[in-house]
PDB file of C-alpha atoms in Angstrom:
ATOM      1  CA  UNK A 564    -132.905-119.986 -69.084  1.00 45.00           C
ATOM      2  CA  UNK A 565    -133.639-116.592 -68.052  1.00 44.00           C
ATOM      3  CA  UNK A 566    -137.271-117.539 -66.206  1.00 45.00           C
ATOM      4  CA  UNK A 567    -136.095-120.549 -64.424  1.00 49.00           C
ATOM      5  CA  UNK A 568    -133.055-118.128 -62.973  1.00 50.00           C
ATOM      6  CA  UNK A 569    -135.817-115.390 -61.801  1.00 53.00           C
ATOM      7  CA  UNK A 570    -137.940-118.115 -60.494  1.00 51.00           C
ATOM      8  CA  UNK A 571    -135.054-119.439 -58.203  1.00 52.00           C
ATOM      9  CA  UNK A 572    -134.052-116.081 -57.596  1.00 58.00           C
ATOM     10  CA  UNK A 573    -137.801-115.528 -56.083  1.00 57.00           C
ATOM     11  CA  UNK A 574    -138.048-118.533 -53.908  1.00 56.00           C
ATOM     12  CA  UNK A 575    -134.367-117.860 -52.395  1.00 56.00           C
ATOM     13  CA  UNK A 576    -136.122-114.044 -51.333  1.00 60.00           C
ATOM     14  CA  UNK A 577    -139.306-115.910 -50.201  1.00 60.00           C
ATOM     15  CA  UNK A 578    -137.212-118.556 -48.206  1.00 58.00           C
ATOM     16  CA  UNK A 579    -135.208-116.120 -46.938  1.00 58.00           C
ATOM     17  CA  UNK A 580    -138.238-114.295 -45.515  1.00 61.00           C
ATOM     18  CA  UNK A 581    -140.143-116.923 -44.056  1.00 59.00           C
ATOM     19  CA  UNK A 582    -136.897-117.938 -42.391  1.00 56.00           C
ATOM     20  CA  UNK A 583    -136.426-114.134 -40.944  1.00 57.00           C
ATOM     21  CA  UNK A 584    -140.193-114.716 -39.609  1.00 60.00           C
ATOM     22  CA  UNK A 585    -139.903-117.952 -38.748  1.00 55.00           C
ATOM     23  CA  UNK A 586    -142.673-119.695 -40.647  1.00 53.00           C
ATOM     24  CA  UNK A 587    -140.421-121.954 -42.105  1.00 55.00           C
ATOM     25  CA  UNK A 588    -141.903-125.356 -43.502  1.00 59.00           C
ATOM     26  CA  UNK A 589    -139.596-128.278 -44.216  1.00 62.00           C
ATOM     27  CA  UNK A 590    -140.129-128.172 -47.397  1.00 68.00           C
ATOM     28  CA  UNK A 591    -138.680-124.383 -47.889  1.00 65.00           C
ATOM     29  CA  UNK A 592    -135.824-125.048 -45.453  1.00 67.00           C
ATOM     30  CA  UNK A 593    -135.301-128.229 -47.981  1.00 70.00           C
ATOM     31  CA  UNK A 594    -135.285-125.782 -51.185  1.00 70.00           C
ATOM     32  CA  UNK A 595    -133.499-123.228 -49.173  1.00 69.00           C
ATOM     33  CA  UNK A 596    -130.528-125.554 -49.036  1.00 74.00           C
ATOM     34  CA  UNK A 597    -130.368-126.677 -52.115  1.00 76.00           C
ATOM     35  CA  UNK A 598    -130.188-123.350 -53.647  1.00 75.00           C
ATOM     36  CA  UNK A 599    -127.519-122.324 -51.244  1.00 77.00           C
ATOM     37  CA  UNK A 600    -125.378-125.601 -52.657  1.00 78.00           C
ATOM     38  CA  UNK A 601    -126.507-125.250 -56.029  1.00 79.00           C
ATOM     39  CA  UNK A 602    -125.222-121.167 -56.110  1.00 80.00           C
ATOM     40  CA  UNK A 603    -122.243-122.680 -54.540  1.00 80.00           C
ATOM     41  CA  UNK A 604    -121.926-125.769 -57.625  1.00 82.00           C
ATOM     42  CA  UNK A 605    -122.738-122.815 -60.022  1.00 83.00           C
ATOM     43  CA  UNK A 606    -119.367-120.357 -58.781  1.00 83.00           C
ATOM     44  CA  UNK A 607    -117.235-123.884 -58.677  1.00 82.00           C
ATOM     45  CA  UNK A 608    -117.997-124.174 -62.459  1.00 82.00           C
ATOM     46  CA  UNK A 609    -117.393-120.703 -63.492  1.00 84.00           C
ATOM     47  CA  UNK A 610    -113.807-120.590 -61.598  1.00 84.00           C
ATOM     48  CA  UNK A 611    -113.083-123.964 -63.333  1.00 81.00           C
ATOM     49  CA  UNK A 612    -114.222-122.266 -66.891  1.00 81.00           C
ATOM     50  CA  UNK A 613    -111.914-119.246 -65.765  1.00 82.00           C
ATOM     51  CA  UNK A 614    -108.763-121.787 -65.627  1.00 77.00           C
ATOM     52  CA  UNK A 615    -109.408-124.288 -67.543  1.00 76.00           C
ATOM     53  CA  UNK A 616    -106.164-122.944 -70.220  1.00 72.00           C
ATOM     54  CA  UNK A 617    -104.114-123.386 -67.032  1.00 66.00           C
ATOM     55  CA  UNK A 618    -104.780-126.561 -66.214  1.00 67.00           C
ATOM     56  CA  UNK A 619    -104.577-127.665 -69.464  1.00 66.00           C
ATOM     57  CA  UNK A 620    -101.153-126.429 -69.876  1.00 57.00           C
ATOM     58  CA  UNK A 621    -100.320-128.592 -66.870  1.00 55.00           C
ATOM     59  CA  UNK A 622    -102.876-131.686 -67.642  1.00 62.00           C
ATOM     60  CA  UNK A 623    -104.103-131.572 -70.902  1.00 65.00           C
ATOM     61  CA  UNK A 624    -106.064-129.788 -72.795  1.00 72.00           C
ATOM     62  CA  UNK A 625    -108.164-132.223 -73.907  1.00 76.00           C
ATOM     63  CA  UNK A 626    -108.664-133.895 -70.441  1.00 75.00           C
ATOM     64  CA  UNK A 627    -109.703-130.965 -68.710  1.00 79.00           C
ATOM     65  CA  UNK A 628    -112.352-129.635 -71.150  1.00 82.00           C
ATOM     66  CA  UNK A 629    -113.692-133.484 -70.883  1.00 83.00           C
ATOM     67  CA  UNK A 630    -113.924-133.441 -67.503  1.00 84.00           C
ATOM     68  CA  UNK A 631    -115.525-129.774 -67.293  1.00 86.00           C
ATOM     69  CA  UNK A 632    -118.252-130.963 -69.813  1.00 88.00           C
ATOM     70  CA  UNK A 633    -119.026-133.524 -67.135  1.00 86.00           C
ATOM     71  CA  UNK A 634    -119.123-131.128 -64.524  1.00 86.00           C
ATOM     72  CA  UNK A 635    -121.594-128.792 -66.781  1.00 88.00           C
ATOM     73  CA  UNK A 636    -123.838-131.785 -66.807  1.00 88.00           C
ATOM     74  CA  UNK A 637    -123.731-132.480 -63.312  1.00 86.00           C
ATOM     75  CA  UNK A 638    -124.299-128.868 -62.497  1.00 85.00           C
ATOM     76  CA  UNK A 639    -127.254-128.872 -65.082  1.00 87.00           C
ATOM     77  CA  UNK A 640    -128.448-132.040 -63.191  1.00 85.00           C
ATOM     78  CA  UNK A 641    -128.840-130.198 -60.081  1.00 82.00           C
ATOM     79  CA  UNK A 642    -130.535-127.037 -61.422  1.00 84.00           C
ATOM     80  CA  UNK A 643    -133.268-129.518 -62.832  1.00 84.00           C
ATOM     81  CA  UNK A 644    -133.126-131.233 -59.147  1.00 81.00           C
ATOM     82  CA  UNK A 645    -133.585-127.325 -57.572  1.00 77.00           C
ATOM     83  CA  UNK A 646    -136.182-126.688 -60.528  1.00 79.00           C
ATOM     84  CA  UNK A 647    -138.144-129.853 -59.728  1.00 77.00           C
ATOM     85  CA  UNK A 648    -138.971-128.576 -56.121  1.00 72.00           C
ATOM     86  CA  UNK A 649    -140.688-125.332 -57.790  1.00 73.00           C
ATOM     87  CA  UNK A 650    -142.249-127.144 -60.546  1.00 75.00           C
ATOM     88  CA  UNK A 651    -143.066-130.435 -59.420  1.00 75.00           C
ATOM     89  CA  UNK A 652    -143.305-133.123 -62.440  1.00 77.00           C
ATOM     90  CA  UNK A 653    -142.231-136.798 -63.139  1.00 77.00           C
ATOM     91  CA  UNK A 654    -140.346-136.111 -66.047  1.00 80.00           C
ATOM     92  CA  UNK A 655    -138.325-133.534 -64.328  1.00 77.00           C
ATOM     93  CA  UNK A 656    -138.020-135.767 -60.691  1.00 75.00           C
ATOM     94  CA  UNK A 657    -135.980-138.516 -63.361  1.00 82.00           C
ATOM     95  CA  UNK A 658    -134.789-136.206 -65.577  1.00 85.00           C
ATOM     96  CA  UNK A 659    -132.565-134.541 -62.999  1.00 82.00           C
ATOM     97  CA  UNK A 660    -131.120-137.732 -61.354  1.00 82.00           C
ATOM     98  CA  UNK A 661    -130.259-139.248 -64.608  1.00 86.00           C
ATOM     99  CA  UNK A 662    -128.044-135.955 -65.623  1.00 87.00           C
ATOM    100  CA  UNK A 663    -126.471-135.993 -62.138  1.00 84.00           C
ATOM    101  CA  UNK A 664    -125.452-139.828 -62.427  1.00 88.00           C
ATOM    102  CA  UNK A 665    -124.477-139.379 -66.036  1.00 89.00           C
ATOM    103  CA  UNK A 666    -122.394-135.872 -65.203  1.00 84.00           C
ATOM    104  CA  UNK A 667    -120.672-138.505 -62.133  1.00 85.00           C
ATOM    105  CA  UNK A 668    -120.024-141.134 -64.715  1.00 88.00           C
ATOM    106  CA  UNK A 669    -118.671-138.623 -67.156  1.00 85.00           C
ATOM    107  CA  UNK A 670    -116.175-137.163 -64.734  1.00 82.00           C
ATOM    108  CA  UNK A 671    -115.182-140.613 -63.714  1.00 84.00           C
ATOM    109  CA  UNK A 672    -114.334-142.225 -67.038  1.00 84.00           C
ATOM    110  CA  UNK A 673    -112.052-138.585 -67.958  1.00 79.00           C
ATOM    111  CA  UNK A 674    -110.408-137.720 -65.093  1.00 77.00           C
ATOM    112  CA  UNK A 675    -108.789-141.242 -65.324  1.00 72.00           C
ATOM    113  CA  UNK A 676    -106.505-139.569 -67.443  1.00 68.00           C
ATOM    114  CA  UNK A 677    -105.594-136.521 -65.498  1.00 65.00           C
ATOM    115  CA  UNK A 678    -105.429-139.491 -62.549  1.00 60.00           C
ATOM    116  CA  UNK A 679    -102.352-140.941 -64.633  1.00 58.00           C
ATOM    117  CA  UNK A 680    -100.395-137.854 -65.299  1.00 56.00           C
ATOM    118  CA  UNK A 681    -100.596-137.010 -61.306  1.00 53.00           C
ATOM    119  CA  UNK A 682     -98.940-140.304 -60.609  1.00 53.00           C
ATOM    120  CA  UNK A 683     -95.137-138.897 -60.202  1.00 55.00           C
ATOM    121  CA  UNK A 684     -93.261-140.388 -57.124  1.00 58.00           C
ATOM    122  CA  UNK A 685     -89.624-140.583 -58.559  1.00 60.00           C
ATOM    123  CA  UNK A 686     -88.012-138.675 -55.666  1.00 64.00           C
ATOM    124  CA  UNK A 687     -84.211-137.846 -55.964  1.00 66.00           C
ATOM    125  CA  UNK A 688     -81.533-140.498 -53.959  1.00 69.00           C
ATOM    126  CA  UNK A 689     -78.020-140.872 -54.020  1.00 62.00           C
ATOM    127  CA  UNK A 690     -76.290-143.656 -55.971  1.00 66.00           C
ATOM    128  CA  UNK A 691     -72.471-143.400 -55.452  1.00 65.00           C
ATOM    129  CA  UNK A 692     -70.933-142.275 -52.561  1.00 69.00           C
ATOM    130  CA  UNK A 693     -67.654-140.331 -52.017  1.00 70.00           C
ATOM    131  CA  UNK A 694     -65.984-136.857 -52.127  1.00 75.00           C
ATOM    132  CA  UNK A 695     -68.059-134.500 -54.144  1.00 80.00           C
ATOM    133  CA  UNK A 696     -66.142-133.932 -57.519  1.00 83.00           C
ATOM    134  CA  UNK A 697     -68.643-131.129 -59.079  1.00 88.00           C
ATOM    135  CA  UNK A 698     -70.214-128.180 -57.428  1.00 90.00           C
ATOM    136  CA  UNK A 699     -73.411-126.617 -58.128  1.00 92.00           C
ATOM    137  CA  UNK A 700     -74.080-125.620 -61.699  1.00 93.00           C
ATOM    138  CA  UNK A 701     -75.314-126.219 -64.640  1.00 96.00           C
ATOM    139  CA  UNK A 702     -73.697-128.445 -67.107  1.00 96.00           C
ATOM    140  CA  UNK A 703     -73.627-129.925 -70.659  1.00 96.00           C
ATOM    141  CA  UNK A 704     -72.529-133.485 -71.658  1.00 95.00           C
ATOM    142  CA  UNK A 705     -72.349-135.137 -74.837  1.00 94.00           C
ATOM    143  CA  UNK A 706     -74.681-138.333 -75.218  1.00 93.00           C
ATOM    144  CA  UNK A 707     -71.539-140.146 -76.139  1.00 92.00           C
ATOM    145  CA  UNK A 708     -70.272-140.575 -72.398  1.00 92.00           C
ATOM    146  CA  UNK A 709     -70.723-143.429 -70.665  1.00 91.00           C
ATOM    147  CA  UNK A 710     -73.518-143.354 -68.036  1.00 91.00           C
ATOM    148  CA  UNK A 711     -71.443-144.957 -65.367  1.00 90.00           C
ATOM    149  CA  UNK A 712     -68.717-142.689 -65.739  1.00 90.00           C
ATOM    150  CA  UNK A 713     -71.101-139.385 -65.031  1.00 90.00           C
ATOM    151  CA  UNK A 714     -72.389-141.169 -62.621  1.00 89.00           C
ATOM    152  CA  UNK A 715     -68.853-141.491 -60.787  1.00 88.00           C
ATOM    153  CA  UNK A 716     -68.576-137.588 -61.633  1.00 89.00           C
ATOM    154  CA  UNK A 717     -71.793-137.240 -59.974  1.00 90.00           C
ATOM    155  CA  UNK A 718     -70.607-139.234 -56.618  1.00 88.00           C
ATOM    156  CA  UNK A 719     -72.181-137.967 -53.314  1.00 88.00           C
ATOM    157  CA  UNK A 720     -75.041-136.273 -54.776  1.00 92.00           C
ATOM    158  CA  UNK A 721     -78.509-137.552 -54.931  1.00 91.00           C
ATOM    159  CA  UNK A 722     -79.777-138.201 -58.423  1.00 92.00           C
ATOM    160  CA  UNK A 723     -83.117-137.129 -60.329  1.00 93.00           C
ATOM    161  CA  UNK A 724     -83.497-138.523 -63.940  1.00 94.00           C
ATOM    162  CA  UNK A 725     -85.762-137.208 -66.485  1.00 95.00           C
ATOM    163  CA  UNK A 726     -85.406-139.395 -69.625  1.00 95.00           C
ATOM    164  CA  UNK A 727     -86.307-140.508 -73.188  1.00 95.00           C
ATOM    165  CA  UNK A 728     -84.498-143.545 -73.029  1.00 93.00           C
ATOM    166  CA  UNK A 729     -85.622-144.394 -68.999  1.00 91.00           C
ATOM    167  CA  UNK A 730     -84.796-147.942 -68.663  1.00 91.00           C
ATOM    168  CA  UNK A 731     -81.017-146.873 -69.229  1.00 91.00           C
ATOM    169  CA  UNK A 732     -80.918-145.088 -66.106  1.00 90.00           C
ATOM    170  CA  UNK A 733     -83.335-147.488 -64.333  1.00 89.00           C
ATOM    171  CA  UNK A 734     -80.813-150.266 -64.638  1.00 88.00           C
ATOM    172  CA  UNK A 735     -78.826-147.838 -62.790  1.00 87.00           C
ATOM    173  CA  UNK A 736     -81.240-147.473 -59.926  1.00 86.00           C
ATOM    174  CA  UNK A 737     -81.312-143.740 -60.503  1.00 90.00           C
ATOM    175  CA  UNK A 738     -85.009-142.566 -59.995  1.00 90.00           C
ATOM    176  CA  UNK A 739     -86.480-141.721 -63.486  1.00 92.00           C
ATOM    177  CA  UNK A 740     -89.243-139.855 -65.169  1.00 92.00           C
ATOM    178  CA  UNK A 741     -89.983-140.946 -68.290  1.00 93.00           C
ATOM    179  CA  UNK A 742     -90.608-138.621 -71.118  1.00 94.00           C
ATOM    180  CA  UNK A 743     -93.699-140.496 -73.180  1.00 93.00           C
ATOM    181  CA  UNK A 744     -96.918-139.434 -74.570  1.00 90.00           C
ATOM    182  CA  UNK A 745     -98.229-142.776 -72.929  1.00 88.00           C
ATOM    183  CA  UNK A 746     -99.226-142.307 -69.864  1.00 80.00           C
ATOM    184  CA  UNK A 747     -98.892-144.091 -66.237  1.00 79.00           C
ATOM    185  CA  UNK A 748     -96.627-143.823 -63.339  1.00 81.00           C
ATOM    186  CA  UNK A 749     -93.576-141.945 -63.357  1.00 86.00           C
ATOM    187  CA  UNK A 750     -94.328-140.737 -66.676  1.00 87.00           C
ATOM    188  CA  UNK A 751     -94.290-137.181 -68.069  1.00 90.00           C
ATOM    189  CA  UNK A 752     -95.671-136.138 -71.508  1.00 90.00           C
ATOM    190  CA  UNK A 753     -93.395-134.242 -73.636  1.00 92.00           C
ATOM    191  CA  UNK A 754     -95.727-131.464 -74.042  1.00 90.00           C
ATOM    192  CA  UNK A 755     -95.617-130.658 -70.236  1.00 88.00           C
ATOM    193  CA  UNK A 756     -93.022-128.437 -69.924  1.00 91.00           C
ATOM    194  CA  UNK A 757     -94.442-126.236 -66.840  1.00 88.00           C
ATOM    195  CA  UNK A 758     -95.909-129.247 -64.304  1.00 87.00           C
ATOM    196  CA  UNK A 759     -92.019-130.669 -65.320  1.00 90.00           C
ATOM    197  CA  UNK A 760     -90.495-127.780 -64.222  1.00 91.00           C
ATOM    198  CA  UNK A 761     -92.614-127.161 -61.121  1.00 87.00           C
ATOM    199  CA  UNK A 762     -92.267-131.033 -60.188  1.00 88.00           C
ATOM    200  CA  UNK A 763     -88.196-130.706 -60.555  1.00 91.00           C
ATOM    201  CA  UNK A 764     -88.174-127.648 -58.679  1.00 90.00           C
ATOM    202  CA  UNK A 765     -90.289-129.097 -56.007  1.00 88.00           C
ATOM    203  CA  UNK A 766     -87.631-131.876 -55.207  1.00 87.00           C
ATOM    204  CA  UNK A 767     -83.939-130.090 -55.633  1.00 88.00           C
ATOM    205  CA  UNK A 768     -82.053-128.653 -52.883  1.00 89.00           C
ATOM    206  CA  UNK A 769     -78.467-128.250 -52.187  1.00 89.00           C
ATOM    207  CA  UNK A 770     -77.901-132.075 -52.286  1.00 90.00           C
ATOM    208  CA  UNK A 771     -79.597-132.960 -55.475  1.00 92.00           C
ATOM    209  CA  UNK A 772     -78.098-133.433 -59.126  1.00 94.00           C
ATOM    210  CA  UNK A 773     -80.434-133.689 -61.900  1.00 96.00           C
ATOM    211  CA  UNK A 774     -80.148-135.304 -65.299  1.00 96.00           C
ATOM    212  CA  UNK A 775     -82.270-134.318 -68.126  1.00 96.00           C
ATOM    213  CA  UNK A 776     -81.513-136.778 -71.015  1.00 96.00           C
ATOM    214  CA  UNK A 777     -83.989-136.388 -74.550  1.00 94.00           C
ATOM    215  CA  UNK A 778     -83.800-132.858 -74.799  1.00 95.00           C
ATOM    216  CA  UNK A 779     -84.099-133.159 -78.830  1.00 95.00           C
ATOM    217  CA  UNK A 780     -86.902-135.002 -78.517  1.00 96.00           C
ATOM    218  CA  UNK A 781     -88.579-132.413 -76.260  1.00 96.00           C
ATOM    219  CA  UNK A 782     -87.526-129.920 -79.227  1.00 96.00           C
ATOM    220  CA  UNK A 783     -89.114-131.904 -81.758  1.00 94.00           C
ATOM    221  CA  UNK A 784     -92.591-131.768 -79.691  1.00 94.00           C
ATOM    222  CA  UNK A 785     -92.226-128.426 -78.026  1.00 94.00           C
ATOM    223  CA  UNK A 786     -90.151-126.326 -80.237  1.00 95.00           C
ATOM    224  CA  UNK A 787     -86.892-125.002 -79.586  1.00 95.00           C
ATOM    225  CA  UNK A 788     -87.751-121.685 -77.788  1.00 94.00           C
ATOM    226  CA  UNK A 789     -89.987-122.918 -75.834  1.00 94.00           C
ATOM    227  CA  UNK A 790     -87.663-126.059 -74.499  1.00 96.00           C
ATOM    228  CA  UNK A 791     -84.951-123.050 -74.059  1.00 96.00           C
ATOM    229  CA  UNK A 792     -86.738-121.187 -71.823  1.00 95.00           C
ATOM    230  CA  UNK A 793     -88.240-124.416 -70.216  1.00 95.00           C
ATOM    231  CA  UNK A 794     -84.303-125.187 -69.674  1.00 96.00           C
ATOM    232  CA  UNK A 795     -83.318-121.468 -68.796  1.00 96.00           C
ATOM    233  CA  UNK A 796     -85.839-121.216 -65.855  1.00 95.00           C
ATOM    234  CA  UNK A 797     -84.978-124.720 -64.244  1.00 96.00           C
ATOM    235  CA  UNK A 798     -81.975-124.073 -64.368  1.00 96.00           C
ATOM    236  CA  UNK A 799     -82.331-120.649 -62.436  1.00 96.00           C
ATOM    237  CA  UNK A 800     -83.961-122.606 -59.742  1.00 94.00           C
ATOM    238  CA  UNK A 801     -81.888-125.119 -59.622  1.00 95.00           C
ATOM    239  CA  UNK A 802     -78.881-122.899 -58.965  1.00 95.00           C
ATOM    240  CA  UNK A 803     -81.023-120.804 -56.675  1.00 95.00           C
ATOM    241  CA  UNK A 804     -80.841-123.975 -54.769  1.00 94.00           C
ATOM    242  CA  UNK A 805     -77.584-124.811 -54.570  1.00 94.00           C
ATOM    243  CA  UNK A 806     -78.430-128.217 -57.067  1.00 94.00           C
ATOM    244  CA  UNK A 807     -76.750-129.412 -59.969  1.00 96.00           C
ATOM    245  CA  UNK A 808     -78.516-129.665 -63.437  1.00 96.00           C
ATOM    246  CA  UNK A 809     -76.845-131.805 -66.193  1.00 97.00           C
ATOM    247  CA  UNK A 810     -78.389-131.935 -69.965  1.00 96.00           C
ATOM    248  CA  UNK A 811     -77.144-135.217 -71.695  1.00 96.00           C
ATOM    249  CA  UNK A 812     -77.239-133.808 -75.387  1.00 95.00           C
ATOM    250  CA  UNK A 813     -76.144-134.856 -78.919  1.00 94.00           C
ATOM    251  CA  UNK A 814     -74.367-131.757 -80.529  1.00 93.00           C
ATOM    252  CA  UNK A 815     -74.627-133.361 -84.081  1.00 93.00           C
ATOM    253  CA  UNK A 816     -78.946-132.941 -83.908  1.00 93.00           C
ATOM    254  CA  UNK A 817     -78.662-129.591 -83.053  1.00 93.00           C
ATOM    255  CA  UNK A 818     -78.440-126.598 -85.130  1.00 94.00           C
ATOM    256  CA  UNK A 819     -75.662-124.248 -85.054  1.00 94.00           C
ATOM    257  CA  UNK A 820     -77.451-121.481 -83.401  1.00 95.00           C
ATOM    258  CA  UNK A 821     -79.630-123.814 -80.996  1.00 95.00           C
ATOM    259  CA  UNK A 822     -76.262-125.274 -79.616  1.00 94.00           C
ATOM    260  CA  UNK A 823     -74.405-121.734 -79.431  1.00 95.00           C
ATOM    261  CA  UNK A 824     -77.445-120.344 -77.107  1.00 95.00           C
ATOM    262  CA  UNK A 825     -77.555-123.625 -74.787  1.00 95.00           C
ATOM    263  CA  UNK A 826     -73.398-123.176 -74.603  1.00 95.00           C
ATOM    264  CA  UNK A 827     -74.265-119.519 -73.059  1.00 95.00           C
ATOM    265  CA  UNK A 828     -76.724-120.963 -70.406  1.00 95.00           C
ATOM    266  CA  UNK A 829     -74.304-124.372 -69.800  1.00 96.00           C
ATOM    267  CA  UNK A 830     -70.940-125.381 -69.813  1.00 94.00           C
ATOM    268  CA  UNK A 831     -69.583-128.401 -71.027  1.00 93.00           C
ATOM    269  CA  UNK A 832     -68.369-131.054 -68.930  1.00 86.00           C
ATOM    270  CA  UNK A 833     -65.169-132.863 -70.533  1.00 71.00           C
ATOM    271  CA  UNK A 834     -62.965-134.412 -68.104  1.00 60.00           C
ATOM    272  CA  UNK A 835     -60.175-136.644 -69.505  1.00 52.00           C
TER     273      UNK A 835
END
């Protein structure tokens, strides 16, 4: 690996040389830019290497690294395609177009994945008019309460849900994200914590209420500390905002100190 880089790294000086004296050929001009793009390909890799833990926070670990392994094979692809104009040989002339269509191919077939998890267009709208009864804040309400009648306490403010059990607030025409490690449209894996948080921040102002409903559930996949400070930071911004935030929570699955530290962040919302 370390000849082929010296040898491009010679014909980029002798390019640049016969450009400077202007006894160009086609062919050099040719080579020229395609070490130019390929240098270019080469930093575009390394940067993705760099972050490839942060986006697979956001999109999945296991996505991302497919999709960079493509990318590797395109980029190798191309450094055959820059070799083959230095040392000219069949093999190589095939060689480098069939990594380049099978590095395309690769980062088709996984990025179909990351494709899915982009697909969030629930956008927050109001569902009962009237007199606003709460102000901004962040609340706590037991899983127990009818959905129609926090939706009446939740008149004149335009609703975000984000779900375990979607289709219950979906029947409601209340714009839902569904927590699921299936993905599709409007759906949200479990294990995404930070692209949830950015994507609910992203849509709040002063005239938006949001729901969170499955909060156990997130526990179960995330861990409680982790789903706490998930919880403490939206609701920051959402306060920072002017918004409401409401977690729909069963007290009876939590544990004694769990429920004691989300009771210092929220405050419960019992109305008679």
């Amino acid at each position: 690996m370390v000849y082929p880089y010296y040898l491009l790294r010679k014909t980029f000086k002798e390019c640049l040389k016969s450009a400077i004296m202007g006894t160009t050929s086609y062919e050099q001009i040719k080579l020229f830019a395609e070490v130019i793009a390929f240098s270019v390909l080469t930093v575009t890799v390394v940067m993705a290497m760099r972050i490839r833990k942060r986006l697979g926070a956001s999109l999945g670990r296991r996505e991302v690294n497919n999709t960079i392994i493509g990318f590797l094979i395109f980029w190798s692809g191309y450094f055959v395609n820059v070799l083959n104009d230095i040392i000219k040989t069949e093999f190589m002339k095939v060689f480098d177009d069939v990594l380049v269509a099978l590095g395309l191919i690769w980062i088709l077939v996984t990025a179909q994945p990351i494709y899915g998890k982009l697909k969030l267009k629930s956008a927050p709208s109001k569902v009962f008019d009237g007199t606003r009864v709460l102000k901004s804040g962040a609340y706590l309400v037991n899983a127990s309460m009818p959905l129609q009648r926090l939706l009446r306490l939740l008149g004149g403010w335009k609703l975000l849900a984000v779900a375990r059990n979607a289709e219950r607030f979906r029947e409601s025409d209340i714009p839902t994200l569904w927590i699921t490690k299936i993905s599709g449209e409007n759906r949200i894996e479990p294990s995404r914590l930070a692209p949830l948080l950015q994507y609910i921040v992203d849509r709040a102002d002063d005239n938006t209420a949001v729901i969170i409903e499955g909060v156990e559930y997130l526990i179960l996949e995330n861990g409680f500390d982790a789903v706490f400070k998930f919880l403490t930071s939206l609701k920051d911004n959402i306060l920072s905002r002017g918004a409401l935030l409401v977690l729909v929570v069963d007290p009876k699955t939590l544990e004694e100190r769990e429920l004691k530290l989300l009771e210092r962040e929220f405050s419960w919302l019992n109305v008679s």
